Short mmCIF file of C-alpha atoms in Angstrom, two decimals:
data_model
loop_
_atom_site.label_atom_id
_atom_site.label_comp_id
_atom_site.label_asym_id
_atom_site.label_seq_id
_atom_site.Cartn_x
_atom_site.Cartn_y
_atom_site.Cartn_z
CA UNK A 9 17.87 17.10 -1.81
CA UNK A 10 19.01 20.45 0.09
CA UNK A 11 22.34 21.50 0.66
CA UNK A 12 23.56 19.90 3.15
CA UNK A 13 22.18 16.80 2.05
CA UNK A 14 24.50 16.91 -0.83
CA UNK A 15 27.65 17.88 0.60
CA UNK A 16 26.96 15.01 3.46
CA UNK A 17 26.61 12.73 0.37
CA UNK A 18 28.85 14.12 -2.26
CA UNK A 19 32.23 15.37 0.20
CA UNK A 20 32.64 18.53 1.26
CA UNK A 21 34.32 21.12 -0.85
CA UNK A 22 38.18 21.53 -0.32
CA UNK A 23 38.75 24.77 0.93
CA UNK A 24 41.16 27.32 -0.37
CA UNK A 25 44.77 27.29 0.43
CA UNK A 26 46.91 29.59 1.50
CA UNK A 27 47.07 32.10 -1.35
CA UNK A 28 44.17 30.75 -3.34
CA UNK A 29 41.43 32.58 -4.53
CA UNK A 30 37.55 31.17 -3.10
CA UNK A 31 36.09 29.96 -6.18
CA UNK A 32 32.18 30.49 -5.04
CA UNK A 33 31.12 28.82 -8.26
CA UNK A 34 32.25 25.42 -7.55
CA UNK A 35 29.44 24.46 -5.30
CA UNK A 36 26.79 25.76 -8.05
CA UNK A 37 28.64 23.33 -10.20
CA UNK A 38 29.00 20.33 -8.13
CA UNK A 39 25.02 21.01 -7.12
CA UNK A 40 24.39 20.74 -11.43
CA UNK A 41 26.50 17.95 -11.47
CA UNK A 42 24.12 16.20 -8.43
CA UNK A 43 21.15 16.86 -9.96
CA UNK A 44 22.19 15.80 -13.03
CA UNK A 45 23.24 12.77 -11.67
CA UNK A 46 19.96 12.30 -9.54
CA UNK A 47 17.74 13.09 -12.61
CA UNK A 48 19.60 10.22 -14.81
CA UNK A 49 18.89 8.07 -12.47
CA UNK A 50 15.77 8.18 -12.38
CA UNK A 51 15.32 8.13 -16.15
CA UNK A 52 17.15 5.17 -15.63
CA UNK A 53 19.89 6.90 -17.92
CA UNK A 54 22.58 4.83 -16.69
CA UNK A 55 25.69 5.71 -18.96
CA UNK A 56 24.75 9.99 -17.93
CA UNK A 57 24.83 9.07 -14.19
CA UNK A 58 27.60 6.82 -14.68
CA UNK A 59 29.32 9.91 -16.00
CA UNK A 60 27.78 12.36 -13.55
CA UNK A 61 29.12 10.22 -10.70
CA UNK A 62 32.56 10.11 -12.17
CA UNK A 63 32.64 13.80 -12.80
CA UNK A 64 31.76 14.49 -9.24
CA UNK A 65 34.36 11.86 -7.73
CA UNK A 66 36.96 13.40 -10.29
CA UNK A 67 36.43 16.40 -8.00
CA UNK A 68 35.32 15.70 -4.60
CA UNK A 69 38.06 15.27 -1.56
CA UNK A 70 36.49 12.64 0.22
CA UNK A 71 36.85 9.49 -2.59
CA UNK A 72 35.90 7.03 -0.14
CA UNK A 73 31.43 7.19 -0.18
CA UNK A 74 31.94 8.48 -3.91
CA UNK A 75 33.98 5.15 -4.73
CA UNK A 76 31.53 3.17 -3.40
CA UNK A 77 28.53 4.53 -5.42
CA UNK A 78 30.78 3.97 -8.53
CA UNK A 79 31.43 0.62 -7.79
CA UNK A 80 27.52 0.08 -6.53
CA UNK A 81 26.12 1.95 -9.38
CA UNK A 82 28.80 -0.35 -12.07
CA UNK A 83 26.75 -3.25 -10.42
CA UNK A 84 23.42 -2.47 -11.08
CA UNK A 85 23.72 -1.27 -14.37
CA UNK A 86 25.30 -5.20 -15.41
CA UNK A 87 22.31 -6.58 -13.41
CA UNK A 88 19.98 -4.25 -15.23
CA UNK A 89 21.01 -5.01 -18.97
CA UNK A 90 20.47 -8.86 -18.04
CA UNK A 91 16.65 -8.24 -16.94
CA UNK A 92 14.33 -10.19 -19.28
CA UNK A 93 12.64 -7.98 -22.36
CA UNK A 94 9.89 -10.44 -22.90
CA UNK A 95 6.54 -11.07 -21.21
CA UNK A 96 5.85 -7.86 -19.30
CA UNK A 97 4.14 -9.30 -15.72
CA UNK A 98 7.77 -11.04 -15.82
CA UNK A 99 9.55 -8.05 -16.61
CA UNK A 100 7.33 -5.82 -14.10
CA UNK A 101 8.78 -8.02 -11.51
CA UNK A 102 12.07 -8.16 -12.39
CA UNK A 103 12.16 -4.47 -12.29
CA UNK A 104 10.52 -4.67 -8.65
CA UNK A 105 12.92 -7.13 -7.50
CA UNK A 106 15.57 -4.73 -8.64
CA UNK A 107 14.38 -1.94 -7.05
CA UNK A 108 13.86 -3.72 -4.05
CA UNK A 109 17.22 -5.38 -3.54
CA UNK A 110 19.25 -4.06 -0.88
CA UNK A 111 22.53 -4.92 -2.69
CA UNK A 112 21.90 -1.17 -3.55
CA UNK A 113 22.59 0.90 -0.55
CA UNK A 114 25.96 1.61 -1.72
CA UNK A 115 23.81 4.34 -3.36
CA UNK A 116 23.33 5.99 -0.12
CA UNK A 117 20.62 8.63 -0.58
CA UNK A 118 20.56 8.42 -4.47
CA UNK A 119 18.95 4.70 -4.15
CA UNK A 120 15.43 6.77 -3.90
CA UNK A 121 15.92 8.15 -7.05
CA UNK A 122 16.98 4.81 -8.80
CA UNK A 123 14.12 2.79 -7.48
CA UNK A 124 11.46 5.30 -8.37
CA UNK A 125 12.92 4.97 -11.90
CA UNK A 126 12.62 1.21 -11.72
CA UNK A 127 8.73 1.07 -10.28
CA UNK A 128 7.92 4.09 -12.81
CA UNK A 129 9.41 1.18 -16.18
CA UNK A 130 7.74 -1.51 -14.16
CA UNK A 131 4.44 0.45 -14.28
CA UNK A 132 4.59 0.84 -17.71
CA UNK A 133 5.44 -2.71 -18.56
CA UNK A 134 1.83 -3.37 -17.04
CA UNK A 135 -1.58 -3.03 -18.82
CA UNK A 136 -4.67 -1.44 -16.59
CA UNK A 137 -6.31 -5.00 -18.02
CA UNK A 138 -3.69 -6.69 -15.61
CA UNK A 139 -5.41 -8.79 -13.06
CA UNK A 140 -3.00 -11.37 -11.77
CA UNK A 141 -1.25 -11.00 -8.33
CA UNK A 142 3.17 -10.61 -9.29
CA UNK A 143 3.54 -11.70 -6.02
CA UNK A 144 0.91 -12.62 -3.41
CA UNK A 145 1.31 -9.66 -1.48
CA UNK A 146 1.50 -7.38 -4.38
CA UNK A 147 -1.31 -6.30 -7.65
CA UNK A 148 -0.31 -4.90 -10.67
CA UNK A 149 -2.92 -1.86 -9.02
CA UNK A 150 -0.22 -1.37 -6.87
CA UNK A 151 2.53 -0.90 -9.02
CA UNK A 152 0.59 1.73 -10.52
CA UNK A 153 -0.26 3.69 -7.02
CA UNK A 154 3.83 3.30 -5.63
CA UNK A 155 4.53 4.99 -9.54
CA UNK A 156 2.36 7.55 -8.58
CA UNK A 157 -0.39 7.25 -11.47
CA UNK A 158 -3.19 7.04 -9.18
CA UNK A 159 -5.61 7.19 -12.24
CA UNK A 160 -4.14 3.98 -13.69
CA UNK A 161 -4.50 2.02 -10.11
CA UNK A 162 -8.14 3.30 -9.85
CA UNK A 163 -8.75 1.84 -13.17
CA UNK A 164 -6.46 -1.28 -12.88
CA UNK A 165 -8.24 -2.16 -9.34
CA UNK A 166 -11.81 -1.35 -10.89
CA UNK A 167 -10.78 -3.62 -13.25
CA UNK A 168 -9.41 -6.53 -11.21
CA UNK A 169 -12.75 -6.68 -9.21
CA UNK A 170 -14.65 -6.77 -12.53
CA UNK A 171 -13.10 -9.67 -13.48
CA UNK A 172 -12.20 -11.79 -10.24
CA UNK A 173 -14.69 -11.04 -7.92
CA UNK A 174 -14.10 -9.71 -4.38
CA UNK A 175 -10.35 -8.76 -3.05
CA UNK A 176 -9.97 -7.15 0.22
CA UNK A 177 -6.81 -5.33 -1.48
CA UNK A 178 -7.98 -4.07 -4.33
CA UNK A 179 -11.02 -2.71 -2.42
CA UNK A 180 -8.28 -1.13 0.39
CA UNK A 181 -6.86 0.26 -2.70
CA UNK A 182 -9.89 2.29 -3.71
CA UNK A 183 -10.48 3.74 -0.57
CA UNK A 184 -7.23 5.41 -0.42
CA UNK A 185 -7.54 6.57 -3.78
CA UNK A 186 -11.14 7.69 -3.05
CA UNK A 187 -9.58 9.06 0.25
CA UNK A 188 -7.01 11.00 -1.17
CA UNK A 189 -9.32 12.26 -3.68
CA UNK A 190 -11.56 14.05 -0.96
CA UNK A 191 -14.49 11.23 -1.42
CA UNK A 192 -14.33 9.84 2.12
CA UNK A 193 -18.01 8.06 1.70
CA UNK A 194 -16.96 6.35 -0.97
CA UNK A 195 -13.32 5.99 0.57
CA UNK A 196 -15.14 3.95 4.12
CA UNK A 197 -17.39 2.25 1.56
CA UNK A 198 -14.68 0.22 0.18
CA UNK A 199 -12.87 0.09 3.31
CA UNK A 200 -16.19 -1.50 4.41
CA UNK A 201 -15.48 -3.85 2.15
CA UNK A 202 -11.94 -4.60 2.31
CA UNK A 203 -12.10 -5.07 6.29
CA UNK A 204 -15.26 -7.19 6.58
CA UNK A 205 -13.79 -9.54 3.70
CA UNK A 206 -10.47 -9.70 5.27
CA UNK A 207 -8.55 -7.14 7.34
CA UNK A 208 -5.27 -9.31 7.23
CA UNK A 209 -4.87 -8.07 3.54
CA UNK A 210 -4.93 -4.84 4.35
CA UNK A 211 -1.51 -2.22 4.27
CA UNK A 212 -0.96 0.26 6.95
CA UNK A 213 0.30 2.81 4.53
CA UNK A 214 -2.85 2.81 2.71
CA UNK A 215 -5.17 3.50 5.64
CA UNK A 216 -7.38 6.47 5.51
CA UNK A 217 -9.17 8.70 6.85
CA UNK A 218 -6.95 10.55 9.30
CA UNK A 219 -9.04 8.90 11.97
CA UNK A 220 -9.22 5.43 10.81
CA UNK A 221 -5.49 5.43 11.05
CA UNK A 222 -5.22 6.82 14.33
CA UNK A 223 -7.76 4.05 15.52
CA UNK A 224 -5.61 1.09 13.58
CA UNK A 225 -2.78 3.01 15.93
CA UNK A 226 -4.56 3.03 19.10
CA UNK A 227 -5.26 -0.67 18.77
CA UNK A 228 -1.57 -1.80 17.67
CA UNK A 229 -0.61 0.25 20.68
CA UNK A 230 -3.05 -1.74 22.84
CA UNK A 231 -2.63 -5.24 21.13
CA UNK A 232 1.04 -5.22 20.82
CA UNK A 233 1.02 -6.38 17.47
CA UNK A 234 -0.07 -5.79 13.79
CA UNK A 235 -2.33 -8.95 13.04
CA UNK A 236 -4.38 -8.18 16.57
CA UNK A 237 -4.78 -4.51 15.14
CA UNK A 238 -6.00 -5.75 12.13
CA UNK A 239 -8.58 -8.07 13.37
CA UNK A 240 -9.85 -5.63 16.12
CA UNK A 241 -9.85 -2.74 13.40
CA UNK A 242 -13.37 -3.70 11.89
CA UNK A 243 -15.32 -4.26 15.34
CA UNK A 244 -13.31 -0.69 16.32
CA UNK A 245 -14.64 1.04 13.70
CA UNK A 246 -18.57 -0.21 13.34
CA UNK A 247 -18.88 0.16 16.26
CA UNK A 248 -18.07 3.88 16.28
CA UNK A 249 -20.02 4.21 13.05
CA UNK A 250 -17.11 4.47 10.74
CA UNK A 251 -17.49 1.38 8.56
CA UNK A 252 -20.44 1.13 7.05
CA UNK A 253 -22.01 -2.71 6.25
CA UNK A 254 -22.91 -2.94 2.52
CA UNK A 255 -26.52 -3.93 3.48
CA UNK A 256 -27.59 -3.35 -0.15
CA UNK A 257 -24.49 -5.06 -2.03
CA UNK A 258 -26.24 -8.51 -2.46
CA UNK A 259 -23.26 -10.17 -4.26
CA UNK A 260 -20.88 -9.20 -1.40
CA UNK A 261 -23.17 -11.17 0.95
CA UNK A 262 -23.54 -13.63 -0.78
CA UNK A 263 -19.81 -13.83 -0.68
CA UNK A 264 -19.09 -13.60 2.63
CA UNK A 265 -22.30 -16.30 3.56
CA UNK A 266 -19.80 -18.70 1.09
CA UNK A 267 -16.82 -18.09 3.41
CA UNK A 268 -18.80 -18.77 6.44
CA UNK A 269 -20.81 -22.11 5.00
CA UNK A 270 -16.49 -23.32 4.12
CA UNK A 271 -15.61 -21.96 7.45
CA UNK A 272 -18.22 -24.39 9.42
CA UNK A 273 -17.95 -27.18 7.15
CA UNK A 274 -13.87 -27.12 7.20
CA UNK A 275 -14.13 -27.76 3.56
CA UNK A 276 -11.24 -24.47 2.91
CA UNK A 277 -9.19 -26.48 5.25
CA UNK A 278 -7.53 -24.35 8.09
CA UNK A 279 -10.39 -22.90 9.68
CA UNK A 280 -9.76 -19.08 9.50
CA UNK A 281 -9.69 -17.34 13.04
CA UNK A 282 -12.47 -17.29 15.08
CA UNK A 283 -12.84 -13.23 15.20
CA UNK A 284 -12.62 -13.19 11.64
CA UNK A 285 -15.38 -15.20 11.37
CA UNK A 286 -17.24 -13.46 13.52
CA UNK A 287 -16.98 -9.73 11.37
CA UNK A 288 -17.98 -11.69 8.42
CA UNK A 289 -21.03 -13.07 10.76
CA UNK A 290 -21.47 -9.37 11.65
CA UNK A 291 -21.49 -7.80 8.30
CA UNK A 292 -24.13 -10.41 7.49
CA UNK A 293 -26.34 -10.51 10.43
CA UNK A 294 -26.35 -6.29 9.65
CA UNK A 295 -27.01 -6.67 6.15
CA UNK A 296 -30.48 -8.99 7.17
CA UNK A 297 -31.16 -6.20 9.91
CA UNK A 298 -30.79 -3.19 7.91
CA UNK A 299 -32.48 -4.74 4.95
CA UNK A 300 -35.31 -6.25 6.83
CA UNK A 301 -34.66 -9.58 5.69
CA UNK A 302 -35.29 -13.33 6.98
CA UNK A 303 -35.54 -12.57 10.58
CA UNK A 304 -34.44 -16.53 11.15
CA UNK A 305 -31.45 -15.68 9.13
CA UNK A 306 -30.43 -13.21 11.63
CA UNK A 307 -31.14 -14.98 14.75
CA UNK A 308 -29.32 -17.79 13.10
CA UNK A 309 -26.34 -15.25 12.78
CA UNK A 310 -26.44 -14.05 15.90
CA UNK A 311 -26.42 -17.38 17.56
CA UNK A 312 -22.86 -18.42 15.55
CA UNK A 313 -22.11 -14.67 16.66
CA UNK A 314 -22.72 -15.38 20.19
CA UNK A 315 -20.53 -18.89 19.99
CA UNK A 316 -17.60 -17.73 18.22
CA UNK A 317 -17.13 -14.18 21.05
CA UNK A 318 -19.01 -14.30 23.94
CA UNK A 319 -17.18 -10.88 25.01
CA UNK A 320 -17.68 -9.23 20.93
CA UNK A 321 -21.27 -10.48 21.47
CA UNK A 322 -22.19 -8.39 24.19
CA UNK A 323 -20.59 -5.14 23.24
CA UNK A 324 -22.63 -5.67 19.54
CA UNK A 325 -25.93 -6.00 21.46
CA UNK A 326 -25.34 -3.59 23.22
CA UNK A 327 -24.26 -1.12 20.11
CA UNK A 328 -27.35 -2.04 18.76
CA UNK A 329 -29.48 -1.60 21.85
CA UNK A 330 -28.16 1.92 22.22
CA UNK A 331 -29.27 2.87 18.84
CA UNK A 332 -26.43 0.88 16.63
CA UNK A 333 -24.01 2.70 14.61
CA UNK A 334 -25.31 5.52 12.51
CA UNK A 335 -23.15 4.73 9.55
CA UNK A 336 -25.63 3.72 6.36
CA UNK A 337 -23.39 4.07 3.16
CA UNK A 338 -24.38 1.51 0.41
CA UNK A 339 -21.77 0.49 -2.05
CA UNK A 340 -21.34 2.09 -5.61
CA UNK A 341 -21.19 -0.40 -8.50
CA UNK A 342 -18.04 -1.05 -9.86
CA UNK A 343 -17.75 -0.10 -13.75
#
């Protein structure tokens, strides 16, 4: 937090008065005191920002903001030491939950520092053997990234594909990791992965490369919403030769011919949409091509491509008949 980012929080200093000496240590001490106060918080050391706050309110000249972190910052630290100690996937949420609440903005700017305190103690109430969802938008893998131990979400996502099978998350995980690690093959091999399965579990904030994002952009620009981005996002991108098809990966065909046999026979109930059949279709029909498999198989898929987009139809033929895409990763195993 700079200067000015403190005094807009904290008051501004009262200013000498008539006959008073400046006293240019005061800000240096008021700036301790913040940080002080900031740092507590995040070690979730609630009784030193408790008195951090009360020093600085003791000597601000605006009482009003500062009263209302006291008062906000009383609050949480009750709802805190009535979270449960016990089971730690329940405590991990609890924490989250916490962090998350918006009864917190009293905080103003300091709320940062208290919820990266709170994901940092949910992270650690979590093993890397965790595989089950705390919500159903959100994997323990996750808790690990938002904490920052990108290590531990590698692992914990590794992990939760080991032992589950294929999740379009925890693969969209591992490309960003692999992404921000400088491996962007292996980064567009799991993103490969993650879209064909299911692009509607999928987080903006953990698209990458640089131009993958900009193309998710582009179409949410030209769609005029998020899900349509989504499900245009894997055509987009194969077709530019950014997102390679796991020809090779057996067992992730194999999975996605299981969605499509459900998806004909209605036996998942709600059919899923029609273009998001069709990717699957894709990825499949791609995998026969570039493997040189049953060629009946692929007319087959091509025929149920052809049926579900007329319009996606053409434009793949005529990828194909230009050359196709010359993206030709193959997927690494997962350990």
């Amino acid at each position: 937090m700079n200067r000015q980012a403190q005094l807009d929080l904290f008051g501004s200093l009262r200013a000498p008065g008539p006959g008073q000496r400046s006293q240019p240590s005061l800000f240096g001490s008021v700036q301790v005191l913040t940080n002080r106060y900031l740092a507590s918080l995040e070690r979730l050391d609630l009784e030193g920002a408790t008195a951090a706050l009360a020093e600085l309110a003791r000597r601000g000249t605006q009482p009003g903001p500062l009263t209302v972190q006291v008062a906000t910052l009383a609050q949480f630290t009750a709802r805190y030491a009535q979270l449960a100690r016990g089971e730690a996937a329940e405590r991990a949420q609890a924490l989250l939950d916490l962090a998350d609440d918006a009864a917190w903005e009293g905080l103003a700017d300091a709320r940062s520092a208290l919820g990266a305190g709170l994901v940092r103690e949910a992270a650690q109430a979590l093993s890397l053997e965790a595989t089950t969802y705390l919500r159903p938008d959100l994997h323990p893998a996750e808790v690990f990234l938002r904490a920052g131990h990108e290590q531990a979400a590698q692992r914990c996502a590794e992990n939760g594909l080991a032992a589950v099978g294929e999740d379009a998350r925890l693969r969209h995980v591992l490309a960003y990791l692999h992404s921000r690690a400088g491996r962007d093959d292996l980064a567009l091999v799991h993103l490969g992965h993650a879209l064909f399965h299911d692009p509607g579990r999928c987080r903006v904030a953990l698209l990458a490369p640089a131009d993958v994002r900009s193309c998710w952009r582009d179409l949410r620009h030209t769609c005029g919403d998020d899900a349509g981005a989504w499900m245009e996002l894997p055509f987009a991108l194969w077709r530019r030769g950014r997102l390679p098809v796991p020809a090779a990966d057996t067992a992730f065909r194999a999975h996605l011919e299981g969605l499509l046999a459900r998806a004909e026979c209605g036996s998942d109930g709600a059919s899923p949409p029609p273009r998001l059949t069709f990717i699957r279709a894709l990825c499949c029909a791609e995998g026969v091509r570039l493997t040189g498999g049953d060629h009946a198989t692929m007319v087959s898929l091509r025929a149920r491509l052809r049926g579900l987009d007329a319009a996606w139809f053409a434009e793949y033929m005529a990828t194909l008949a230009q050359g196709g895409p010359t993206c030709r990763l193959q997927a690494p195993p997962i350990s």
